[in-house]
PDB file of C-alpha atoms in Angstrom:
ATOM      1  CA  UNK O   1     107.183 293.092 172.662  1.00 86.00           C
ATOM      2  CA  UNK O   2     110.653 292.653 171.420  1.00 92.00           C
ATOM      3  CA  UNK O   3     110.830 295.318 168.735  1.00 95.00           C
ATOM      4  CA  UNK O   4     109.481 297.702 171.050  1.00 97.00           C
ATOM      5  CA  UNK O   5     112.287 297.096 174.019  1.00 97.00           C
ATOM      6  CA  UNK O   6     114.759 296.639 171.222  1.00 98.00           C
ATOM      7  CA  UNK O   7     113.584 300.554 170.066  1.00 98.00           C
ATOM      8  CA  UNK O   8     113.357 301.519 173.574  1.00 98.00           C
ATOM      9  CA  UNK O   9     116.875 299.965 174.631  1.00 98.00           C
ATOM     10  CA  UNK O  10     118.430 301.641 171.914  1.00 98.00           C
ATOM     11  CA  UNK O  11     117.184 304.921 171.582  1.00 98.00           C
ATOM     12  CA  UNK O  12     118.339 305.351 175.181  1.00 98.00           C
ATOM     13  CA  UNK O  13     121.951 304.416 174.206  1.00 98.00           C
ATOM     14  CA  UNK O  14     122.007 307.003 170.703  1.00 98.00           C
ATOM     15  CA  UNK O  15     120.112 309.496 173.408  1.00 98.00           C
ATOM     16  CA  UNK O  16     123.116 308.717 175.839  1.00 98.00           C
ATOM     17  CA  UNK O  17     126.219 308.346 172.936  1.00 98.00           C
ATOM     18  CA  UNK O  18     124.739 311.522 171.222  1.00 98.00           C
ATOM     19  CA  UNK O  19     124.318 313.747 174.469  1.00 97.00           C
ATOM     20  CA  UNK O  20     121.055 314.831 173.181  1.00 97.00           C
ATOM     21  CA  UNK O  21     120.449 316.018 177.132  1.00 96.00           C
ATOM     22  CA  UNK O  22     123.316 318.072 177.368  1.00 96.00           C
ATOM     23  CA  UNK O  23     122.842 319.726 173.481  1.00 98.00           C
ATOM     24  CA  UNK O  24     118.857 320.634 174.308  1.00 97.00           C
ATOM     25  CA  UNK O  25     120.192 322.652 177.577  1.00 97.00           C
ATOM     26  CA  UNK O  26     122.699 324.107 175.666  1.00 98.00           C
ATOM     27  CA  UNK O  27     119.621 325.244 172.728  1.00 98.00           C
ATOM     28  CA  UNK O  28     117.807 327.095 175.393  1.00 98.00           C
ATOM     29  CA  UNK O  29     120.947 328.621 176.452  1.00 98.00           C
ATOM     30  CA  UNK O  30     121.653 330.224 173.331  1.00 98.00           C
ATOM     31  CA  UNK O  31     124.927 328.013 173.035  1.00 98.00           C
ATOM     32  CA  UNK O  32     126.786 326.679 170.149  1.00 98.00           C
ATOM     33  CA  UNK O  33     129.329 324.056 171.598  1.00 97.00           C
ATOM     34  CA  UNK O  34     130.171 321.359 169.316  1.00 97.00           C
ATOM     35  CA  UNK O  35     131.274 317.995 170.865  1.00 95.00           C
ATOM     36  CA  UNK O  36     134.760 317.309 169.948  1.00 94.00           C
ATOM     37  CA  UNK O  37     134.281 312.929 170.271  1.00 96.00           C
ATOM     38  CA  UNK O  38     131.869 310.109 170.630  1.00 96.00           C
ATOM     39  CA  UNK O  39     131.395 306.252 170.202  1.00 98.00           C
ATOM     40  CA  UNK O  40     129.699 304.550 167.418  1.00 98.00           C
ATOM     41  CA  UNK O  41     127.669 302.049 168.125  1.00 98.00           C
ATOM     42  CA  UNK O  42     129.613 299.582 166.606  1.00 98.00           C
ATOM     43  CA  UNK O  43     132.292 300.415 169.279  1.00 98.00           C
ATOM     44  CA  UNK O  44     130.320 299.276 171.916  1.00 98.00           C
ATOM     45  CA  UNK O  45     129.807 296.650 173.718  1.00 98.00           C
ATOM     46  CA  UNK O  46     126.360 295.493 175.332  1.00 98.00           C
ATOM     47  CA  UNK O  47     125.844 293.417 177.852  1.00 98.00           C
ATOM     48  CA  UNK O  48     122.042 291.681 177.540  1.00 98.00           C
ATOM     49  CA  UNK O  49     120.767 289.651 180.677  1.00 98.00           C
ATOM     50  CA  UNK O  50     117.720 287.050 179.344  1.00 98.00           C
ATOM     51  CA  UNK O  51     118.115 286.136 175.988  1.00 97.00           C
ATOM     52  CA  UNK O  52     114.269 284.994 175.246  1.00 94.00           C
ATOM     53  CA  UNK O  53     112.427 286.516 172.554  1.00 93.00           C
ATOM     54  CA  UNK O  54     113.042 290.099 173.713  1.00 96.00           C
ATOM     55  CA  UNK O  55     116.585 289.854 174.807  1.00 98.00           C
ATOM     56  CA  UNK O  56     117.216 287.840 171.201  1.00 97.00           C
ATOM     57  CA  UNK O  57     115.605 290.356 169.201  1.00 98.00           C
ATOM     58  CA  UNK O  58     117.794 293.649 171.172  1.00 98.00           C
ATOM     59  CA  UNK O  59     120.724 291.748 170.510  1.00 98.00           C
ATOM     60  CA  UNK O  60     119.753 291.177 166.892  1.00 98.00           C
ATOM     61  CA  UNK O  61     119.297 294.826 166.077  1.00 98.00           C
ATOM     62  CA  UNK O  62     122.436 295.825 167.697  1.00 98.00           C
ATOM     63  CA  UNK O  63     124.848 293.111 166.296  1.00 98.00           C
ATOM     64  CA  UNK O  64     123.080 293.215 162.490  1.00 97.00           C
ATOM     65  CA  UNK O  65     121.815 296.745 162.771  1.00 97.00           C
ATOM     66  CA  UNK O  66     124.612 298.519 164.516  1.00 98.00           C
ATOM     67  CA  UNK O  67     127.298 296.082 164.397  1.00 98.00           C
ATOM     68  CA  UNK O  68     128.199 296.898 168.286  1.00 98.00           C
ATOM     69  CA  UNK O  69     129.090 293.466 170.313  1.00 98.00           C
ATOM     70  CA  UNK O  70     126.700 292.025 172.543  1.00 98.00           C
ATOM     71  CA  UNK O  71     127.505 289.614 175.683  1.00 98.00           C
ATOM     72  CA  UNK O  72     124.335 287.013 176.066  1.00 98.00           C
ATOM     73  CA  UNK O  73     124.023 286.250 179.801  1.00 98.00           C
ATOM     74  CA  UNK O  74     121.464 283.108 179.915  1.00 97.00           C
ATOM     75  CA  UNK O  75     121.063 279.773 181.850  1.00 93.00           C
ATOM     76  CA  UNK O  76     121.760 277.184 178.930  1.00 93.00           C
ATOM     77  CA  UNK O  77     124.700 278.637 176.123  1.00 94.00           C
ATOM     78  CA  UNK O  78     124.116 275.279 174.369  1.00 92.00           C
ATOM     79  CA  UNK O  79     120.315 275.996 173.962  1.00 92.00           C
ATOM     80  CA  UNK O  80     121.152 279.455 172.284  1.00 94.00           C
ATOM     81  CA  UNK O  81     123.760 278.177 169.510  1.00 90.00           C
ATOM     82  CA  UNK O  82     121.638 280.338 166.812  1.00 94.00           C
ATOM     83  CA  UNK O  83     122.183 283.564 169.101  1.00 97.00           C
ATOM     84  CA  UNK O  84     123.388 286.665 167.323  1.00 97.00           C
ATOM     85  CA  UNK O  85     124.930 287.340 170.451  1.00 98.00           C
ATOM     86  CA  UNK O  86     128.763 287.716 169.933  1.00 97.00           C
ATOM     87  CA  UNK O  87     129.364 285.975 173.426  1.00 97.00           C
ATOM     88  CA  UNK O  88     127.177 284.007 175.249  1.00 98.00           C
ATOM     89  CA  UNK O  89     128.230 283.575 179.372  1.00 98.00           C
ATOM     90  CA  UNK O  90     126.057 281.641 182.347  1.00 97.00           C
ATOM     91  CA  UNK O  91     126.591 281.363 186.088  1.00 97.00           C
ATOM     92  CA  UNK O  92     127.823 283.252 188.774  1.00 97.00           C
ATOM     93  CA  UNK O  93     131.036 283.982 186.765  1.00 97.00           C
ATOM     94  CA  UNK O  94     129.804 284.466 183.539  1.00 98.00           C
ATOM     95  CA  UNK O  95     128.049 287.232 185.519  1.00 98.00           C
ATOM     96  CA  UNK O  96     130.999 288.828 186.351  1.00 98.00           C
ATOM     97  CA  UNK O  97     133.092 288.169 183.461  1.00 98.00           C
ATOM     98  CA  UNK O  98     130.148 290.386 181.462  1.00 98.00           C
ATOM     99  CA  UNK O  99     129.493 292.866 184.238  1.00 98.00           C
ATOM    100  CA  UNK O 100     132.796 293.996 183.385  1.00 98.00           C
ATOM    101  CA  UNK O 101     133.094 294.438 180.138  1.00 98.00           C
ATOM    102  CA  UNK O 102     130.239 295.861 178.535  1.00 98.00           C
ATOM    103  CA  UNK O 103     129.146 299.815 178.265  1.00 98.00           C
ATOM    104  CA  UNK O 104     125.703 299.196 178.884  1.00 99.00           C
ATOM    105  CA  UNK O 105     124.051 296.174 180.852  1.00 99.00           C
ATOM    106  CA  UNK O 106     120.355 295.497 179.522  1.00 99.00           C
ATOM    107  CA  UNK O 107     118.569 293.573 182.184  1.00 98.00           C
ATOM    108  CA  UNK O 108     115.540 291.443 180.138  1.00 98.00           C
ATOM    109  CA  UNK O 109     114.875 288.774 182.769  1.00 98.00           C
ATOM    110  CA  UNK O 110     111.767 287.836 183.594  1.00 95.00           C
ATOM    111  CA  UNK O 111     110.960 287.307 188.111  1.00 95.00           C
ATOM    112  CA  UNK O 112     111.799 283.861 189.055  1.00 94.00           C
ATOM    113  CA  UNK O 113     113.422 282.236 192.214  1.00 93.00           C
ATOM    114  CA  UNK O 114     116.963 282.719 190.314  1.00 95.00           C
ATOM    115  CA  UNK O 115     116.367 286.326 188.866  1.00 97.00           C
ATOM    116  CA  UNK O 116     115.327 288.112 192.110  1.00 97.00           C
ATOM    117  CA  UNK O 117     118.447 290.090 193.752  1.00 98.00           C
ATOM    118  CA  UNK O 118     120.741 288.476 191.021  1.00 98.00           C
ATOM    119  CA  UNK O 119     122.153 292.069 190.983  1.00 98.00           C
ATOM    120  CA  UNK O 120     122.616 292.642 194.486  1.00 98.00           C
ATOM    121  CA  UNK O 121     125.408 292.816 196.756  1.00 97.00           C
ATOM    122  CA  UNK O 122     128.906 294.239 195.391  1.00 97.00           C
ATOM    123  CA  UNK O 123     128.219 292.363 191.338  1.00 98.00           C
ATOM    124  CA  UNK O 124     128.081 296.119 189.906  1.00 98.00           C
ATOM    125  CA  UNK O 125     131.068 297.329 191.960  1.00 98.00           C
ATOM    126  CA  UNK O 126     132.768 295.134 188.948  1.00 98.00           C
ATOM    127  CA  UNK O 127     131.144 297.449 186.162  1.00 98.00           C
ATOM    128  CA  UNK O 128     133.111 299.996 183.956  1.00 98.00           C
ATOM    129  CA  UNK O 129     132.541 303.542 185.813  1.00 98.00           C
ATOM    130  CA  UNK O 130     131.122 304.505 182.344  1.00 98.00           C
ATOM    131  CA  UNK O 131     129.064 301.396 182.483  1.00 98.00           C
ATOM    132  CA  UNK O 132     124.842 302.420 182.127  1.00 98.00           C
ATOM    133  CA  UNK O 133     122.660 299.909 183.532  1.00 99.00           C
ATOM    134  CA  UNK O 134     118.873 299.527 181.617  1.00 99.00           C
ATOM    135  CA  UNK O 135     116.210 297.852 182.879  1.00 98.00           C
ATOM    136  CA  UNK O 136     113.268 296.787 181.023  1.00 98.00           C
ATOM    137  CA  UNK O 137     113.057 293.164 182.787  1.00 98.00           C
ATOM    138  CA  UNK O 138     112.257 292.876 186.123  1.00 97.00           C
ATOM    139  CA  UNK O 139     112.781 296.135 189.705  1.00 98.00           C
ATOM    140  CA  UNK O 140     113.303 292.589 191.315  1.00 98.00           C
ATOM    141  CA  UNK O 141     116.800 291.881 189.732  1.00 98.00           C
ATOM    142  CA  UNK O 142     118.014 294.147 192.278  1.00 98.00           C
ATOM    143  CA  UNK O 143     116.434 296.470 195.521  1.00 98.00           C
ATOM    144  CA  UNK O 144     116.126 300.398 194.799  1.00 98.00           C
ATOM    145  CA  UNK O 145     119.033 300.824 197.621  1.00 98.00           C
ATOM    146  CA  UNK O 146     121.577 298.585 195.771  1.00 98.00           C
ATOM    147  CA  UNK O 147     120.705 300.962 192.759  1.00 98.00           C
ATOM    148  CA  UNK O 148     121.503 303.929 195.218  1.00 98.00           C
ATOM    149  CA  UNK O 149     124.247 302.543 196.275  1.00 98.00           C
ATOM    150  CA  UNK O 150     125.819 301.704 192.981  1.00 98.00           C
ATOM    151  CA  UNK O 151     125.324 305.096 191.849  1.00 98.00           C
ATOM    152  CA  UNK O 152     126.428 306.825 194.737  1.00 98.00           C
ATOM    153  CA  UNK O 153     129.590 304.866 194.701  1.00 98.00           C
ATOM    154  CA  UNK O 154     130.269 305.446 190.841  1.00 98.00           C
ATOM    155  CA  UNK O 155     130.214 301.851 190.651  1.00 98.00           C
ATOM    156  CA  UNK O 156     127.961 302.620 187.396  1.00 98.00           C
ATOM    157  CA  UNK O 157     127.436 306.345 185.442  1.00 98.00           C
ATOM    158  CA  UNK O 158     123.865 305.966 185.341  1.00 98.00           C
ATOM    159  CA  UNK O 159     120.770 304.200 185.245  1.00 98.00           C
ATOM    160  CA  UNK O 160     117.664 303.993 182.617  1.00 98.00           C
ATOM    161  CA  UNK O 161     114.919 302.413 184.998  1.00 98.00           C
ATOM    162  CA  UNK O 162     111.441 301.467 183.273  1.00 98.00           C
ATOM    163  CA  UNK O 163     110.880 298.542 186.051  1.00 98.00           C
ATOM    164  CA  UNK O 164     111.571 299.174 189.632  1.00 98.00           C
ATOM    165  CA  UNK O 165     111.475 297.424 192.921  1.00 97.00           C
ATOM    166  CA  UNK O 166     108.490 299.330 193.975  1.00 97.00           C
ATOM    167  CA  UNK O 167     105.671 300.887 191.188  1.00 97.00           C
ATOM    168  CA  UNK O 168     104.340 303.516 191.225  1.00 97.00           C
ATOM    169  CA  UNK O 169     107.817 304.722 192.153  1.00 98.00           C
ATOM    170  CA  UNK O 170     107.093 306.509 195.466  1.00 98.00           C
ATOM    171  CA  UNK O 171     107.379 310.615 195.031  1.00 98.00           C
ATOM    172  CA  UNK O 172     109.885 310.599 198.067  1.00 98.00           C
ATOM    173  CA  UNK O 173     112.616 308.128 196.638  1.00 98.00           C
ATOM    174  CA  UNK O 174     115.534 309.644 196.200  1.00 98.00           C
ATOM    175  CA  UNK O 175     116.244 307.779 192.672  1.00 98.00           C
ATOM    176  CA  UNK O 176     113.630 310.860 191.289  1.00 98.00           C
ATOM    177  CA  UNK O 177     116.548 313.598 191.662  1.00 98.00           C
ATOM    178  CA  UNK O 178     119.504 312.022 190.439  1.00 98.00           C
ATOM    179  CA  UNK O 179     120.764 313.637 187.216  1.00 96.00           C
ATOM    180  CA  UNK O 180     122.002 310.374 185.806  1.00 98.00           C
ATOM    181  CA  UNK O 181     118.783 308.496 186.374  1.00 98.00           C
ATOM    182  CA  UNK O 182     115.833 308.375 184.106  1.00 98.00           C
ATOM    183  CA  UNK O 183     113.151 306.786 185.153  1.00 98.00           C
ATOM    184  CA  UNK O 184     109.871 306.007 182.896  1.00 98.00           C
ATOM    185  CA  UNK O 185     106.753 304.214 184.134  1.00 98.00           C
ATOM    186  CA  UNK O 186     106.846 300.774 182.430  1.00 97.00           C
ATOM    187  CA  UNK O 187     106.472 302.024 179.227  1.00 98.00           C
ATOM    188  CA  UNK O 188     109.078 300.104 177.406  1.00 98.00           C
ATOM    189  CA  UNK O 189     106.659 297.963 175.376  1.00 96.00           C
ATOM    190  CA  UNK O 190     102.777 298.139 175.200  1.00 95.00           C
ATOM    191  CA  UNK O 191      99.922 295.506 174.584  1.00 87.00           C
ATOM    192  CA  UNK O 192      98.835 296.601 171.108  1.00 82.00           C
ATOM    193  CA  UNK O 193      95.517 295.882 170.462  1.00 86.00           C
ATOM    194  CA  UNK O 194      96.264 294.954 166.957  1.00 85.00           C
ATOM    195  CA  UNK O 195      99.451 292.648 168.424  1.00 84.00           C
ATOM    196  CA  UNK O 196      96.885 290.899 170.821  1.00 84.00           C
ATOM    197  CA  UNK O 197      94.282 289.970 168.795  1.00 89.00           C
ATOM    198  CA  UNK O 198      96.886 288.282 165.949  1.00 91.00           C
ATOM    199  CA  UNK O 199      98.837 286.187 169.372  1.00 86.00           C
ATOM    200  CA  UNK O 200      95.262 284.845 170.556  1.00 93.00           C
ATOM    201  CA  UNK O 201      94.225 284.104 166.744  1.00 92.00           C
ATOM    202  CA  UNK O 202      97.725 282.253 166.813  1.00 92.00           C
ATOM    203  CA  UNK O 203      97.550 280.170 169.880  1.00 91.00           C
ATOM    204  CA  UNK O 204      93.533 279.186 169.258  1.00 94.00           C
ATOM    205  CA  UNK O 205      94.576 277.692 165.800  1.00 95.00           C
ATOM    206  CA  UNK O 206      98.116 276.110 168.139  1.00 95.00           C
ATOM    207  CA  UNK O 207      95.405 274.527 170.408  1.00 94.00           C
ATOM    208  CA  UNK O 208      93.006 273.556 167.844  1.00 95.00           C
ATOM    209  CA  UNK O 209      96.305 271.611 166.309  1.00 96.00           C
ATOM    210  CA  UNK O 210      97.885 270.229 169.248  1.00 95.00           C
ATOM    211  CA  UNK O 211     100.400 271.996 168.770  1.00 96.00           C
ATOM    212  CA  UNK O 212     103.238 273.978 171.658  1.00 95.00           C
ATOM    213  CA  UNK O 213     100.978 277.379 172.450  1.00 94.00           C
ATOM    214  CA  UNK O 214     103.373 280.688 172.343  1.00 89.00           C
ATOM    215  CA  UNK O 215     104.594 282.962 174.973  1.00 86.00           C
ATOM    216  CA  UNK O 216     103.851 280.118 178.340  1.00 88.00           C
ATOM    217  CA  UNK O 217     104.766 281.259 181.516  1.00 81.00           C
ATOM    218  CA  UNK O 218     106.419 278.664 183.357  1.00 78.00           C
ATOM    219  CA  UNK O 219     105.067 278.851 186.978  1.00 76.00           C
ATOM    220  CA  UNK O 220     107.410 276.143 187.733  1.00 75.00           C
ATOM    221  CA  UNK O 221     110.054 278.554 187.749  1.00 68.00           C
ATOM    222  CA  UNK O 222     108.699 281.095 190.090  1.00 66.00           C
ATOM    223  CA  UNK O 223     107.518 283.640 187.109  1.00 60.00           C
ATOM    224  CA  UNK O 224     104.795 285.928 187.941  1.00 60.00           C
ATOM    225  CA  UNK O 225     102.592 288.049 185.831  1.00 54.00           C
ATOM    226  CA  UNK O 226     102.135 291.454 187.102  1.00 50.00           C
ATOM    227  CA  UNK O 227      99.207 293.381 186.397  1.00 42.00           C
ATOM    228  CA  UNK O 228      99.330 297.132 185.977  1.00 38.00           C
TER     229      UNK O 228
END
């Protein structure tokens, strides 16, 4: 799954950097207007929230790929020493330290008790106007009207929204019609057959050896599966 978010995450950043919106309405105009400026990737900086296997592997591509500078939001800093995460930040204000520095802030985490409205209340009104939020995680990490809100209040400059608080998205929320809101229907990463069948041959022969199994959810911890 993590190559897949990493492609998704990123692509919508180049898509966003590169204004490839605003150069395929000028096309069917008939318009040639060159852009006079942009920022490299490497200029950035990206705030990631989870940093498991998918959250490791964005910030991998972007750090050693890119070279743009990623903030790691996570429980345990000391458990992610081997990050390629340029900074790693926990807590309530490690929240808000990141929230306010990055250009983009990737939401990864999975739903637990501690994830669900972690990004509600008046957190974003600490964003960078420019700032874009992406979610691939979790539509619990925050309720459709604090996205609303956010927007409305230019507390963020958009929104990239594969997970919502509600899917199917209903046809009559407003989130549809905003012009800085994209919204795709949790198609970030998808259970490959060929991806499956290599995971289960993987964690049989784990079993078979006693050995830790890969990918546990820890129910523990409030994390649900969802089922599409």
């Amino acid at each position: 799954m993590g190559p897949q978010m990493a492609e998704y995450c990123i692509s919508w950043i180049v898509q966003h950097e590169r204004r490839f919106d605003e150069l395929r309405q000028n096309q069917k105009k008939h318009v040639w207007r060159p852009y006079k400026t942009l920022r490299p990737l490497y200029s950035l900086t990206v705030g990631i929230l989870g940093l498991g296997n998918i959250g490791e592997e964005i910030s991998r591509v972007l750090t050693m790929g890119y070279r743009a500078k990623v903030w790691g939001y996570c429980n345990s800093p000391s458990k992610h020493s081997s990050s390629t995460a340029t900074k790693l930040v926990s807590g309530p204000e490690g929240l808000s330290e990141l929230v306010a520095e990055v250009d983009y802030l990737i939401n990864v985490l999975p739903h637990t008790e501690e994830t669900v409205g972690l990004l509600d209340g008046e957190i974003l009104s600490k964003c960078k106007p420019s700032c874009v939020f992406i979610n691939v995680g979790r539509g619990s990490i925050c309720t459709t009207q604090t996205l609303l809100g956010a927007l409305e209040k230019k507390w963020i400059a958009g929104a990239v929204l594969d997970v919502l608080e509600e899917e199917p998205l209903p046809a009559t929320c407003p989130l549809w019609d905003l012009e800085n809101v994209f919204i795709t229907p949790h198609v970030s990463a998808l259970s490959l057959s060929s991806e499956v069948s290599e995971l289960v041959v993987d964690n049989l022969q784990r079993y078979c050896q006693e050995r830790d199994l890969l990918f546990v959810v820890d129910k523990s911890k409030g994390r649900k599966c969802f089922h599409y």
